[in-house]
Coordinates of C-alpha atoms in Angstrom, one line a residue:
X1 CA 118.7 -26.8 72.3
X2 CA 118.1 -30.2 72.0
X3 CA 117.1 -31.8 68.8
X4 CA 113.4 -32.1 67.9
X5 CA 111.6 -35.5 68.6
X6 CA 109.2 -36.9 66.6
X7 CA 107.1 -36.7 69.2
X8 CA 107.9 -33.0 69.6
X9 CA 106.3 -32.9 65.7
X10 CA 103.2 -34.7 66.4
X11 CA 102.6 -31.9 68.9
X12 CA 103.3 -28.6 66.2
X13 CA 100.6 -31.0 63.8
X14 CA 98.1 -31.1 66.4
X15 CA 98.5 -27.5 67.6
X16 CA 98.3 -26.5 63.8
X17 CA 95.0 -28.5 63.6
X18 CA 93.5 -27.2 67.4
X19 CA 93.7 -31.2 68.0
X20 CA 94.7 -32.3 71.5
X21 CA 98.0 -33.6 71.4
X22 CA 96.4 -36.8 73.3
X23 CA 94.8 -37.7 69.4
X24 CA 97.5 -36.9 67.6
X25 CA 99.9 -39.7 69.3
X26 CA 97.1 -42.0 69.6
X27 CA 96.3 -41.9 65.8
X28 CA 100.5 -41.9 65.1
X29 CA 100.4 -45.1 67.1
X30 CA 97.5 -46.4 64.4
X31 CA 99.8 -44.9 61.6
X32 CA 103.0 -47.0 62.6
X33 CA 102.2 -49.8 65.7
X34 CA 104.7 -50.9 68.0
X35 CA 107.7 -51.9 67.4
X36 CA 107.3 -54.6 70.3
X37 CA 106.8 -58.0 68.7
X38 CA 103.7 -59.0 70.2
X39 CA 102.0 -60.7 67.2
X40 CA 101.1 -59.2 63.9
X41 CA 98.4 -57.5 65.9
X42 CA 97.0 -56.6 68.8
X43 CA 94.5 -55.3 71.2
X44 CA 95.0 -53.0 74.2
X45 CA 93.6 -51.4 77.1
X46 CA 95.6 -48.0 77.1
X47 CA 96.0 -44.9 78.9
X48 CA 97.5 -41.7 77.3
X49 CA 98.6 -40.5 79.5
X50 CA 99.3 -42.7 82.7
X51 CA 96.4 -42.6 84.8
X52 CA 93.8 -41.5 82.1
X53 CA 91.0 -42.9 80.9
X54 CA 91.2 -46.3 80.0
X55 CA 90.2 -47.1 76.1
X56 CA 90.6 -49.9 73.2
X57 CA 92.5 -50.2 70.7
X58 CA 94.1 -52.6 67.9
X59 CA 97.1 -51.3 66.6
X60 CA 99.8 -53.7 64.5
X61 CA 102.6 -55.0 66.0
X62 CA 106.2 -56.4 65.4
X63 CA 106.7 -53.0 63.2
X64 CA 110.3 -52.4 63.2
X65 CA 110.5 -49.1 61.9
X66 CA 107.8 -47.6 64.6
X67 CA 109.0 -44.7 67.7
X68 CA 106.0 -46.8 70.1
X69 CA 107.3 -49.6 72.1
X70 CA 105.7 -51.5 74.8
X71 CA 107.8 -52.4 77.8
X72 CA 106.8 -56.4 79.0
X73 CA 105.0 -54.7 82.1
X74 CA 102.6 -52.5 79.9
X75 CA 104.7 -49.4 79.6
X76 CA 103.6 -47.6 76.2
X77 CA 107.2 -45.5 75.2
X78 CA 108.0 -42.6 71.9
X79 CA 111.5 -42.7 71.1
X80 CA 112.0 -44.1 74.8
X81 CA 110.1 -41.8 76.9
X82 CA 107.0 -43.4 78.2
X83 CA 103.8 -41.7 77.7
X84 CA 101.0 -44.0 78.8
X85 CA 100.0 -47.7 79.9
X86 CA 98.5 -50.6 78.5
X87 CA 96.2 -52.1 81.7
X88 CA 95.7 -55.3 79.3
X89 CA 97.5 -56.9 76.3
X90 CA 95.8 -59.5 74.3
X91 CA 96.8 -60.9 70.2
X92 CA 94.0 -59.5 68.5
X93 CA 92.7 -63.0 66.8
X94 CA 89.6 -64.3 65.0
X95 CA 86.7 -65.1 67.2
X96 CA 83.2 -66.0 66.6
X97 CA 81.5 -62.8 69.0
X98 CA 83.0 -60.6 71.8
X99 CA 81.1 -57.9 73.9
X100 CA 81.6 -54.1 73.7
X101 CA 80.3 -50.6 74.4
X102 CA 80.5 -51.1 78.1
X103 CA 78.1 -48.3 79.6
X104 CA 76.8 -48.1 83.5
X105 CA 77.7 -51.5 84.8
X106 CA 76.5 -53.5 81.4
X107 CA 77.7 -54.6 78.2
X108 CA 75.3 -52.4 75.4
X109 CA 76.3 -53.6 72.6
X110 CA 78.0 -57.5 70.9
X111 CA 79.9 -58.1 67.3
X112 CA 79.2 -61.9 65.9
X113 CA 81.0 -62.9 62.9
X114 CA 78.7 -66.3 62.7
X115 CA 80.1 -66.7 59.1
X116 CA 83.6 -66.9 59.8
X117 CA 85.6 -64.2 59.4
X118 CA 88.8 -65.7 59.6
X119 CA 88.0 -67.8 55.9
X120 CA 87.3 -64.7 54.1
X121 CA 90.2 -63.3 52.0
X122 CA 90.4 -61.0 49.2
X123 CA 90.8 -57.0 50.2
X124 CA 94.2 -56.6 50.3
X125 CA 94.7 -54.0 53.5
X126 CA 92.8 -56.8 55.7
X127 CA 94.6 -58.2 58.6
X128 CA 92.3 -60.8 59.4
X129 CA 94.1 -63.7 57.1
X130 CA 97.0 -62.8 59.3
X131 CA 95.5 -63.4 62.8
X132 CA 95.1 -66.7 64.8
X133 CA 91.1 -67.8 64.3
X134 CA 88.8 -69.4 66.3
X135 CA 85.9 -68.4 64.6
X136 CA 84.2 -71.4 62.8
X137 CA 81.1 -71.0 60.5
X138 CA 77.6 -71.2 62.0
X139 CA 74.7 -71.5 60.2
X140 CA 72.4 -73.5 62.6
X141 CA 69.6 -72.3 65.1
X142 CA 71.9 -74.4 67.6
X143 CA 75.3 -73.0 66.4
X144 CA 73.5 -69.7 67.0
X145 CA 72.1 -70.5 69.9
X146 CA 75.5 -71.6 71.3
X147 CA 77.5 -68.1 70.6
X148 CA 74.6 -66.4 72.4
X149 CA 75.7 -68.8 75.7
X150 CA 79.2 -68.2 75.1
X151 CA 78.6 -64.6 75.2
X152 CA 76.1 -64.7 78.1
X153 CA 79.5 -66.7 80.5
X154 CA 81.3 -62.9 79.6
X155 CA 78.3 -61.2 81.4
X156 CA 79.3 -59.4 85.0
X157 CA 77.4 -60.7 87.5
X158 CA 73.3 -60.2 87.2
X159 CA 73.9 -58.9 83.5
X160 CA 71.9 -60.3 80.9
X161 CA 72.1 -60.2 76.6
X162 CA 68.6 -58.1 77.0
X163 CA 70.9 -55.1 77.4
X164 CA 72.4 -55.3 74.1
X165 CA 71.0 -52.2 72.1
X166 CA 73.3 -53.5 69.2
X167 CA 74.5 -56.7 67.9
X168 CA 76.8 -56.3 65.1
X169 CA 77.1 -58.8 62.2
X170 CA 80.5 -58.3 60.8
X171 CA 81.6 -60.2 58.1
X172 CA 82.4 -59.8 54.3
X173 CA 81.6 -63.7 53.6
X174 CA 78.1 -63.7 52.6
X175 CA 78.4 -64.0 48.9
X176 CA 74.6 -62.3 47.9
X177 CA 72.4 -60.3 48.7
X178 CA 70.0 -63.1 49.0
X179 CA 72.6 -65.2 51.8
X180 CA 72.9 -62.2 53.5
X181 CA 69.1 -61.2 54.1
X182 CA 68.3 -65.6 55.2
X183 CA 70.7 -64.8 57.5
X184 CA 69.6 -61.8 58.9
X185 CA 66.1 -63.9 59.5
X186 CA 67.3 -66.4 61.1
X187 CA 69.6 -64.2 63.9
X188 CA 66.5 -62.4 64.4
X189 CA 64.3 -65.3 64.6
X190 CA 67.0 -66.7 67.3
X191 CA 67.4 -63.3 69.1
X192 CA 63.9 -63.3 69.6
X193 CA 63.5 -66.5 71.2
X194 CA 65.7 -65.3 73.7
X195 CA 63.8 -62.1 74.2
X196 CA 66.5 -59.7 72.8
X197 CA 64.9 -56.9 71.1
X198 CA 67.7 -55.0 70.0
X199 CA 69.2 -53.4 66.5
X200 CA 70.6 -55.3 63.9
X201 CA 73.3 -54.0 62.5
X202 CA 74.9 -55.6 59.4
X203 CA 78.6 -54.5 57.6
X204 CA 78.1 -55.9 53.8
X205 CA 78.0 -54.5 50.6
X206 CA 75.8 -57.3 48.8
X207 CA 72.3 -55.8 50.0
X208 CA 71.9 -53.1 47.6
X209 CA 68.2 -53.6 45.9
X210 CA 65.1 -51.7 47.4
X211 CA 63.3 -54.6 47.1
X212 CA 65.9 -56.1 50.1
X213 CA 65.7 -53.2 52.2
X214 CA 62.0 -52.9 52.2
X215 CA 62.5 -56.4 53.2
X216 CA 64.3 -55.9 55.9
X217 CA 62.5 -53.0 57.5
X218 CA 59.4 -55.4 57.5
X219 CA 60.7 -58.5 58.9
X220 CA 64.6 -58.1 60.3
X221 CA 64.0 -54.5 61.9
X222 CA 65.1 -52.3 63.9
X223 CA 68.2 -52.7 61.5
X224 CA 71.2 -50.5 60.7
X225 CA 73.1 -50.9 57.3
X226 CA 77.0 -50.3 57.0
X227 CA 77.9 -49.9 53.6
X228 CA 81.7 -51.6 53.2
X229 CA 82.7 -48.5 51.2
X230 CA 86.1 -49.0 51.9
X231 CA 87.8 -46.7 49.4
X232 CA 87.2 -45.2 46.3
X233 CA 90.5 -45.9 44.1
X234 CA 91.7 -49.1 43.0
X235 CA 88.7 -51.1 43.7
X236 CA 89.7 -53.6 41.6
X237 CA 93.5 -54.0 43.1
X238 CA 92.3 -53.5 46.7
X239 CA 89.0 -55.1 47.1
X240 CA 87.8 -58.6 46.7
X241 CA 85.0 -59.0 44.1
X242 CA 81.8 -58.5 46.0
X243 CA 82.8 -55.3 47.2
X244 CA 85.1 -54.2 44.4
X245 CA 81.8 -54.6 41.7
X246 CA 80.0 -51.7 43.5
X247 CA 80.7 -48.3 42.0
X248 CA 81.5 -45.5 44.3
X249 CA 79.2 -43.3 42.8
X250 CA 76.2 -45.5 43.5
X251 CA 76.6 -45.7 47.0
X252 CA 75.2 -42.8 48.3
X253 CA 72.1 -43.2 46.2
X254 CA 72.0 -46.8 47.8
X255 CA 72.2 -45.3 51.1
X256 CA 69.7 -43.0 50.2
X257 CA 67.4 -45.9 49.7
X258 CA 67.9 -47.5 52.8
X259 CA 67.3 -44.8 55.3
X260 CA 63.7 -44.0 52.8
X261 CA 62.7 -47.9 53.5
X262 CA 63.3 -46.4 57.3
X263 CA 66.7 -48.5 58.0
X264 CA 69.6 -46.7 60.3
X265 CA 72.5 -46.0 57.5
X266 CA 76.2 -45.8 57.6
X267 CA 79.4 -46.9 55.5
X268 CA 83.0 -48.0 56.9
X269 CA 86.1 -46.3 55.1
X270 CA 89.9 -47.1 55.1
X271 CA 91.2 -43.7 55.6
X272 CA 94.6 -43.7 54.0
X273 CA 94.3 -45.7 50.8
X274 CA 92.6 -42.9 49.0
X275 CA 94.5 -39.3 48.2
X276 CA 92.5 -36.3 49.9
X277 CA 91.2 -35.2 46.5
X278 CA 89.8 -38.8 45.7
X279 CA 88.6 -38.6 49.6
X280 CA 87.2 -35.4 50.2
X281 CA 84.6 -35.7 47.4
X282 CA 83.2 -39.2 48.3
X283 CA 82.8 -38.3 51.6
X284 CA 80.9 -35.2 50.9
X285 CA 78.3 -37.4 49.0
X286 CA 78.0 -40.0 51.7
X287 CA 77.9 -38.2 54.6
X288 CA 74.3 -36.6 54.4
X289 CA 73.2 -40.0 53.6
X290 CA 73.8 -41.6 57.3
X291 CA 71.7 -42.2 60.7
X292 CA 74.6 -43.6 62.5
X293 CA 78.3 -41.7 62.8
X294 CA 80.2 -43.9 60.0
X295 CA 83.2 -46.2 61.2
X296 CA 86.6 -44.4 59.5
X297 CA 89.0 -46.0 60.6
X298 CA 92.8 -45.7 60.1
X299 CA 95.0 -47.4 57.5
X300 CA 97.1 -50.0 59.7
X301 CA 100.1 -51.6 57.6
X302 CA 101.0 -55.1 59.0
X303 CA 103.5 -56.1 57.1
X304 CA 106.1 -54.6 54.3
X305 CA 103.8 -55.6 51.2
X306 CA 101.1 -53.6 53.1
X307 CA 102.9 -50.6 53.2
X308 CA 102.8 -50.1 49.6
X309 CA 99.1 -49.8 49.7
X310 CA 99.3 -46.5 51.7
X311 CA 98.5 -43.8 49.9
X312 CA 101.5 -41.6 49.7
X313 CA 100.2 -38.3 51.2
X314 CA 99.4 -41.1 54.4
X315 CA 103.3 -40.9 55.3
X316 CA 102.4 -37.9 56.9
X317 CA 100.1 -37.6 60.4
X318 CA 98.7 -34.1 58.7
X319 CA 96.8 -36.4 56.1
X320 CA 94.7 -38.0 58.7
X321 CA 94.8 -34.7 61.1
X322 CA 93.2 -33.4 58.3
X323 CA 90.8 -35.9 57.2
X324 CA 89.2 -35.3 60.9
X325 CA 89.2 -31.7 60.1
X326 CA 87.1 -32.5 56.2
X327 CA 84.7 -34.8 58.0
X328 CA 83.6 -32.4 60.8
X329 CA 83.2 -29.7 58.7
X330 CA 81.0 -31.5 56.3
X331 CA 79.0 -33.2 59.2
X332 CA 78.5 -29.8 60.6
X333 CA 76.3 -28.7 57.7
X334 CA 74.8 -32.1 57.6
X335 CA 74.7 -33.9 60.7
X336 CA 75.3 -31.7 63.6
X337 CA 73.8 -34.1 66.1
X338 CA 76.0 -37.3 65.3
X339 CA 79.5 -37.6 66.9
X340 CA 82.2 -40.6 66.6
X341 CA 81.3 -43.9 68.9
X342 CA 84.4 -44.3 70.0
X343 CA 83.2 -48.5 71.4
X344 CA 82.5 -48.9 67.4
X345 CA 86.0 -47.9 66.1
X346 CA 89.1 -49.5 67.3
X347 CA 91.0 -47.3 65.0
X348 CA 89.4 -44.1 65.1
X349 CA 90.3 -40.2 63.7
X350 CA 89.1 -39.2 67.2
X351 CA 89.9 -40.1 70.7
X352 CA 89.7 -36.8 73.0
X353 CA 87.9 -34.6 70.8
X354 CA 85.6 -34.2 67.7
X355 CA 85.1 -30.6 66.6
X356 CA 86.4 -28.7 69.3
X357 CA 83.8 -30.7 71.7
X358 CA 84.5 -33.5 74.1
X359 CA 84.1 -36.6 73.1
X360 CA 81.9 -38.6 75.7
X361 CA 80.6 -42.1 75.7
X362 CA 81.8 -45.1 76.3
X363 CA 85.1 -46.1 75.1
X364 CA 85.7 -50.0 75.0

């Protein structure tokens, strides 16, 4: 008999867990990246397996000890045996906007990061100080104005920015709550000039008062809120300070207060940093507070310093196997109509499935 593959292991986990084995090796490759050195990270177009649907995702490169190579031609291999395709390869780097959730024929949805991304530094499991940037700060109608055109050139032929249903603001680098909500303003102010009526959605943890999100609902809206949670231990070692300041037990109260000033609400998470008993708690407090399927999204180690940062019980692909399984049961009793997004996560718990169910929508 020949000797069991790691591979072969990913598949008893995701039999254990009813999970198609499909997730299982696509939230390994999360877990551990490529071997390939393609850059500290990067972005792919992938089958699993050859010939299936075609999806994003970031996954780090240049990882040594990783079983996932990718041949120069696109060929994704476990322990040498290939098991899927990358259709595209691109270094994952810093850029000022890029279009996503691509949905009958049109781009839905856009992420800007107008407050450059690439210069803020401080949570210690972000890869962005390690990626090339081209993502300068832009605070001016005109600035604005000109990452609007640039995304408008991406547009298939007859599309048009009055599709978007969502433009994403994400970025950690405004410093208050009152930089944050000026800026909300003005992209509104700009977006409709252009006649883009479409959600706001902003990732921060600075806009905490009631005061700001009554604000919001009456000037900036429709808007969507999601809280940079992050994780729930070593807030102080992990996070910078603007995030780090903001006590776990608070959000879900500041949630609450959101959605009651009628704002869409949500929360990002690191899943791996935390153990499953600091985990499982905090997300049973959060979870009843969201409009919108919160973005938790795999621990990705880039480098060796990195690694130490992983949770222990995160060696393992049963810790996020069953993180997926704590999450649908609480959003069961809670939130039986939301389901992942899979265009909003890059690094997802769920590909293929999410509680037993297909997963549909759009995928890049």
């Amino acid at each position: 008999m020949a000797p069991e593959t790691v591979a072969d292991r990913w598949a008893i986990d995701a039999r254990r867990s009813a999970v198609p084995e499909i997730d299982a090796v696509l939230l390994a490759l999360n877990v551990y990246g490529l071997c390939t050195p393609l850059g500290t990270r990067v972005r792919l177009q992938l089958s699993v397996p050859v010939g299936g649907p075609v999806r994003t995702v970031v996954v780090p490169a240049g990882r040594r000890s990783s079983p996932f190579t990718l041949s120069y031609d696109g060929v994704l291999f476990v322990d040498g045996v290939p098991i899927g395709r990358a259709t595209r390869m691109d270094v994952d780097d810093a850029v000022s906007g890029y279009l996503r959730c691509w949905h009958n024929g049109a781009w839905r949805a856009a992420t800007i990061n107008p407050a450059s991304r690439s210069k803020c530094t401080g949570c210690a499991f972000c890869p962005t100080a390690l990626e090339p940037s081209a993502d300068p700060k832009l605070t001016t109608d005109a600035e604005l104005h000109a990452l609007l055109d640039g995304l408008e050139k991406q547009l298939p032929e007859h599309g048009t920015l009055t599709d978007l249903e969502e433009v994403t603001v994400s970025t950690a680098c405004y410093e208050s709550e009152d930089a944050a909500l000026e800026a909300m303003m003005v992209l509104r102010k700009i977006l409709r000039s252009r006649h883009i009526n479409t959600r706001i959605v902003l990732l921060s943890s600075v806009v905490r008062s009631r005061e700001a999100f009554r604000w919001l609902a009456e000037h900036v809206a429709p808007f969507g809120l999601f809280l940079t949670a992050e994780c729930v231990t070593r807030r102080d070692l992990l996070l910078k300070n603007t995030k780090a300041d903001l006590m776990p037990e608070l959000m879900p109260a500041l949630l609450a207060d959101a959605r009651q000033a009628g704002l869409d609400t949500s929360f990002t998470y690191i899943v791996g940093l935390d153990a499953t008993k600091d985990m499982e708690p905090f997300l049973s407090a959060m979870l009843p507070q969201v409009t919108l399927f919160p973005s938790l999204q795999v621990f990705q180690s880039h480098t060796p310093v990195m690694d130490g940062l992983r949770t222990s019980e995160a060696d393992e692909l049963r810790y996020f196997l069953n993180a997926r399984r704590i999450v649908e049961s609480i959003m069961t009793d809670v939130a039986s109509d939301l389901a992942p997004e899979s265009w909003r996560c890059y690094r997802s718990l769920w590909y293929e499935s999410y509680a037993g169910l297909p997963l549909v929508g759009p995928r890049r």
